[in-house]
Amino acid sequence: MAYDFFTLQNTDTNSAARAGIVHTDHGDILTPIFMPVGTVGTVKGVHKRDLNEAIHAQIILGNTYHLYLRPGTQILHKAGGLHRFEGWEKPILTDSGGYQVFSLAGIRKMREEGVEFSSHIDGRKLFFTPENVMDIQREIGADIMMAFDECTPGTADYQYAKTSMERTHRWLDRCIQRFDSTEGVYGYRQHLFPIVQGCVYPQLRQEAAKRLRDLDRDGYAIGGLAVGEPEEQMYEMIEVVNDILPTGKPRYLMGVGTPWNILNAIERGVDMFDCVMPTRNGRNGQIFTWQGVMNMRNKKWEDDFSELDPQGTSYVDHEYSRAYVRHLIHSEEMLGLEILSVHNLAFYLELVRVAREHILMGDFKQWKDAVMPHITSRL
């Protein structure tokens, strides 16, 4: 029986924005979608109850590098995989560790066989190869697995970016061979996404996108963006890549970004997003709302007893005042960080949910242009 991983439901009338459904054995994912980041098996500071009932998350992320370090694949295997270990019944996506090749540049050595890391926890040596990264993700049990790649800095020169991209393609061939020759550990289907690299060079992005398109995998990721390049170059690269990637497969923009980044990328045909920004910024006192961006540390909220976000849909938006949340932040109470993390994630999920509604109605571009001045303003 044929299995369709992705159903494209509608494309916006005046843009490349798409609405679809990703089908996994742990449930359907309505796109466009934002995926909360749960690096080490938890979305930092957020209860599973809130992920389900306040945020309405449909899929969350884990990170291969961090989960391999702690708790380790032996524990995860004994637990029956990451889903059972963290008690999450919906889909999970895992990043392969390619971003750590970029972010941990000071404690890694890269060569053709793979990458040697020094653990940031205890300094022990780890060696990641395309093959063992596939094996690790099999044991983690993610529904969607990422190929092992090198995430190049946004400021890399052309020759470095080309050499890096070609290495990523050689690693991808090895990932595919290992993935296709092995089976999932826990009895459900897993899906492998190749990652389009090429930095900010259109020629390299085109070359990568064409090569990956011809592999005909279940979905595709766009990596190596929002890593130091100007926003306009990021949008240009998205357009270059999405003009080539097949329309009948989901497109995942890795590690992006602000609410306006997400709407601009949706307009250009991206379906899936993740970023640590909602929780990281929330823990630093910043929230995103339908009226604009707010720094809850500011004195202006000290005696503002209005709701956190009158237009928000999460219970935290209406149960807590701005003055109270500011008090919690200044008192360094953990509850304040939790409230802002829940709010930001709920806002991101609501943003893509409303975007999806307008794509289905065919008026996404008009809605996006109308809402953009509000969400980008600083309150």
C-alpha positions as a printed Julia matrix, in Angstrom:
379×3 Matrix{Float64}:
  0.0    0.0    0.0
  1.4    3.41  -1.01
  2.28   5.79   1.79
  2.06   9.53   1.22
  4.21  11.41   3.73
  2.97  14.87   2.71
 -0.34  16.21   1.43
 -0.27  19.68  -0.15
 -3.69  21.2    0.48
 -3.48  24.72  -0.93
 -1.1   27.41  -2.17
 -1.82  31.07  -1.51
 -3.23  33.14  -4.37
 -0.56  35.87  -4.3
  2.5   34.14  -2.84
  4.27  30.8   -2.57
  2.81  30.15   0.91
  1.53  26.59   1.31
 -0.78  24.68   3.64
 -0.34  20.94   3.97
 -0.27  17.9    6.23
  2.79  15.84   7.19
  1.73  12.27   8.01
  3.75  10.33  10.6
  3.07   7.21  12.63
  2.78   9.43  15.74
  0.17  11.69  14.17
 -0.43  14.31  11.51
  1.29  17.71  11.5
 -0.61  20.63   9.98
  1.7   22.99   8.09
  3.03  25.6    8.21
  4.19  24.57  11.65
  6.58  25.8   14.33
  8.36  23.09  16.34
  9.41  23.86  19.95
 13.01  22.9   20.64
 13.48  20.19  23.26
 17.25  19.79  22.98
 17.87  17.3   25.8
 14.43  15.68  25.96
 12.53  18.66  27.34
 11.39  22.05  26.11
 13.28  24.12  28.67
 11.06  25.28  31.53
  7.81  24.04  29.96
  5.59  21.21  31.24
  4.26  18.62  28.83
  0.77  19.66  29.94
  1.4   23.18  28.68
  2.9   21.92  25.43
 -0.38  20.12  24.79
 -3.02  22.38  26.3
 -1.64  25.95  26.14
  0.87  25.85  23.31
 -0.84  23.21  21.13
  2.49  21.84  19.92
  2.14  19.2   17.23
  5.8   18.13  17.06
  8.91  18.88  19.12
 12.66  18.55  18.55
 15.49  16.7   20.17
 19.22  17.0   19.48
 21.33  13.98  18.59
 24.58  15.35  19.99
 23.13  16.35  23.36
 20.97  13.23  23.8
 23.92  11.02  22.9
 25.93  12.67  25.69
 23.13  12.55  28.23
 21.23  10.36  29.0
 22.85   8.26  26.23
 21.38   5.84  23.73
 21.58   2.89  26.11
 19.14   4.56  28.5
 16.91   5.71  25.66
 16.83   2.2   24.23
 15.89   0.73  27.59
 13.11   3.31  27.91
 11.72   2.35  24.52
 12.93   5.47  22.72
 12.69   9.2   23.32
  8.89   9.29  23.0
  8.44   6.97  25.97
 11.37   8.41  27.9
  9.86  11.92  27.94
  6.23  10.85  27.73
  5.51  12.58  24.42
  3.04  10.79  22.15
  3.25  13.12  19.15
  5.98  13.32  16.47
  9.61  14.15  17.22
 12.31  15.49  14.9
 16.02  15.2   15.69
 18.81  17.46  14.49
 21.79  15.32  13.52
 24.46  17.34  15.3
 25.46  19.26  12.18
 24.72  22.55  13.89
 27.19  21.59  16.63
 29.87  21.37  13.92
 29.27  25.12  13.6
 28.47  26.14  17.17
 31.19  24.06  18.87
 33.95  24.98  16.42
 36.4   25.51  19.28
 36.11  21.94  20.59
 35.83  19.88  17.4
 38.11  18.57  14.66
 36.61  17.87  11.24
 37.89  15.46   8.65
 36.46  13.41   5.81
 35.51  10.45   7.99
 33.49  12.61  10.37
 33.85  15.03  13.27
 35.65  14.58  16.58
 34.09  16.51  19.45
 35.29  17.15  22.96
 32.25  16.77  25.18
 31.22  20.13  26.6
 30.19  18.23  29.76
 33.28  16.25  30.72
 35.79  16.69  27.89
 35.68  13.09  26.67
 36.26  12.48  22.98
 33.33  11.68  20.68
 33.52  10.82  17.01
 30.45  11.4   14.84
 30.26   9.87  11.38
 27.35   9.86   8.94
 26.84   6.18   9.75
 26.79   6.35  13.54
 24.65   9.51  13.47
 22.01   7.47  11.6
 22.37   4.68  14.15
 22.02   7.11  17.07
 18.88   8.66  15.6
 17.44   5.19  15.01
 17.91   4.49  18.73
 16.55   7.87  19.78
 13.49   6.98  17.73
 12.73  10.3   16.01
  9.97  10.3   13.42
 12.04  12.68  11.26
 15.82  12.34  11.17
 18.31  14.82   9.77
 21.28  13.9    7.62
 24.7   14.71   9.08
 26.03  17.92   7.55
 28.36  20.83   8.14
 26.55  24.06   8.98
 28.79  26.77   7.53
 28.96  30.3    8.99
 26.96  32.92   7.1
 30.19  34.87   6.53
 32.12  31.98   4.92
 33.9   32.75   1.65
 32.88  31.04  -1.58
 35.62  28.42  -1.65
 35.06  27.39   1.97
 31.31  27.19   1.37
 31.81  25.07  -1.76
 34.24  22.68  -0.07
 31.88  22.37   2.9
 28.84  21.74   0.68
 30.65  19.03  -1.27
 31.68  17.32   1.98
 28.06  17.53   3.18
 26.97  15.78  -0.04
 29.51  12.99   0.43
 28.33  12.57   4.0
 24.73  12.56   2.76
 25.45   9.65   0.42
 26.77   7.71   3.41
 23.77   8.71   5.55
 21.35   7.47   2.9
 23.21   4.19   2.46
 23.12   3.54   6.21
 19.5    4.69   6.61
 18.24   2.58   3.7
 20.1   -0.51   4.89
 18.74  -0.39   8.46
 15.34  -0.52  10.13
 13.71   1.48  12.89
 14.2    0.08  16.39
 10.69   0.58  17.78
  8.38  -0.6   15.02
  7.28   2.68  13.42
  8.44   4.51  10.3
 11.24   7.03  10.37
 11.97   9.58   7.65
 15.32  11.06   6.57
 15.61  14.7    5.44
 18.72  15.79   3.48
 19.91  19.34   4.21
 20.53  21.96   1.53
 23.7   23.94   2.28
 25.64  26.47   0.2
 25.9   29.51   2.48
 24.76  32.77   0.78
 25.92  31.82  -2.73
 23.02  31.28  -5.17
 25.07  29.04  -7.46
 25.94  26.7   -4.59
 22.38  26.69  -3.24
 21.07  25.83  -6.73
 23.6   23.05  -7.13
 22.76  21.59  -3.72
 18.99  21.85  -4.2
 19.14  20.12  -7.61
 21.32  17.33  -6.28
 19.06  16.72  -3.3
 15.86  17.01  -5.33
 17.04  14.15  -7.53
 17.42  11.9   -4.48
 13.62  11.95  -4.02
 13.54  11.71  -0.22
 10.47  12.29   1.99
 11.3   15.92   2.8
 14.06  18.5    2.66
 15.71  20.86   5.12
 17.32  24.21   4.38
 20.3   24.68   6.67
 23.06  27.2    7.18
 20.85  30.28   7.4
 20.34  32.72  10.29
 23.99  32.12  11.18
 25.37  35.6   10.63
 24.17  36.63   7.18
 21.82  39.61   6.59
 18.1   38.78   6.63
 17.62  39.77   2.99
 20.26  37.26   1.92
 18.47  34.59   3.93
 15.2   35.33   2.1
 17.01  35.29  -1.24
 18.51  31.87  -0.53
 15.09  30.52   0.49
 13.65  31.64  -2.83
 16.55  30.13  -4.78
 16.17  26.77  -3.04
 12.37  26.56  -3.06
 12.27  27.28  -6.79
 14.05  23.95  -7.2
 12.84  21.66  -4.4
  9.79  19.54  -5.33
  6.42  21.05  -4.45
  5.08  17.74  -3.18
  7.58  17.42  -0.32
  7.76  19.39   2.97
 10.45  22.06   3.35
 12.01  22.7    6.74
 13.96  25.9    7.45
 16.3   25.06  10.31
 16.82  27.36  13.28
 14.7   30.34  12.12
 13.73  32.64  13.75
 11.71  35.74  14.7
  7.95  35.89  14.01
  8.59  38.15  11.0
 11.3   35.79   9.72
  8.77  32.99   9.86
  6.03  34.88   8.01
  8.49  36.0    5.33
  9.71  32.42   4.91
  6.16  31.06   4.77
  5.49  33.58   2.0
  8.41  31.99   0.12
  7.15  28.42   0.46
  8.6   27.06   3.72
  6.48  24.58   5.71
  8.36  23.79   8.94
 10.35  25.87  11.44
 12.21  25.55  14.73
 14.13  28.0   16.88
 15.22  28.41  20.51
 14.25  32.08  20.4
 10.78  31.8   22.01
 12.09  30.14  25.16
 15.56  31.72  25.26
 14.21  35.24  24.81
 11.39  34.51  27.24
 13.91  33.54  29.9
 15.57  36.91  29.3
 12.32  38.81  29.76
 11.35  39.42  26.12
  8.01  38.38  24.65
  6.42  38.51  21.23
  2.79  39.62  20.98
  0.22  40.57  18.35
  0.89  44.22  19.28
  4.68  43.95  19.1
  7.78  42.98  21.05
  7.86  43.7   24.79
 10.77  43.74  27.27
  9.09  42.77  30.53
 12.02  44.12  32.55
 11.16  47.69  31.55
  9.83  50.02  34.23
  6.87  51.01  32.04
  5.16  47.73  32.95
  5.64  48.2   36.71
  2.05  49.36  37.33
  0.41  48.04  34.15
 -2.23  45.61  35.43
 -3.6   44.73  32.02
 -3.38  41.23  30.62
 -0.04  40.01  29.33
 -1.33  39.86  25.74
 -5.03  40.76  25.33
 -5.09  39.17  21.85
 -3.28  35.99  22.91
 -5.03  32.63  23.24
 -2.92  30.98  25.94
 -4.23  30.88  29.52
 -1.06  32.69  30.71
 -2.01  35.71  28.59
 -5.16  36.27  30.6
 -4.29  34.92  34.06
 -1.25  37.13  34.66
 -0.84  40.9   34.43
  2.15  42.65  32.94
  2.99  44.2   36.32
  2.95  40.81  38.04
  5.13  39.16  35.4
  7.6   42.05  35.57
  7.71  41.6   39.34
  8.48  37.89  38.93
 11.27  38.6   36.45
 12.9   41.2   38.7
 12.53  38.87  41.69
 14.25  36.11  39.68
 11.33  33.78  40.3
 11.31  30.73  38.03
  7.57  31.12  37.48
  8.18  34.32  35.54
 10.53  32.55  33.14
  8.03  29.73  32.7
  5.14  32.13  32.01
  7.1   33.99  29.33
  8.33  30.76  27.72
  4.79  29.38  27.53
  3.48  32.66  26.18
  6.12  32.93  23.44
  5.64  29.36  22.28
  1.87  29.75  22.31
  2.21  32.93  20.26
  4.46  31.23  17.69
  2.04  28.32  17.33
 -0.89  30.69  17.05
  0.97  32.73  14.44
  1.49  29.75  12.13
 -2.03  28.46  12.82
 -3.57  31.75  11.71
 -1.18  31.89   8.76
 -2.4   28.44   7.73
 -6.04  29.59   7.91
 -5.3   32.47   5.57
 -3.38  30.24   3.15
 -6.39  27.94   2.97
 -8.58  30.99   2.31
 -6.13  32.26  -0.31
 -5.49  35.67   1.25
 -2.27  35.01   3.19
 -0.27  37.76   1.44
 -2.82  40.45   2.29
 -3.08  39.28   5.9
  0.7   39.03   6.3
  1.26  42.54   4.93
 -1.37  43.9    7.33
 -0.06  42.17  10.46
  3.66  42.69   9.88
  3.87  46.35  11.09
  2.24  45.33  14.38
  4.32  42.28  15.29
  7.62  44.01  14.39
  6.99  47.12  16.53
  8.74  47.62  19.88
  6.4   48.41  22.75
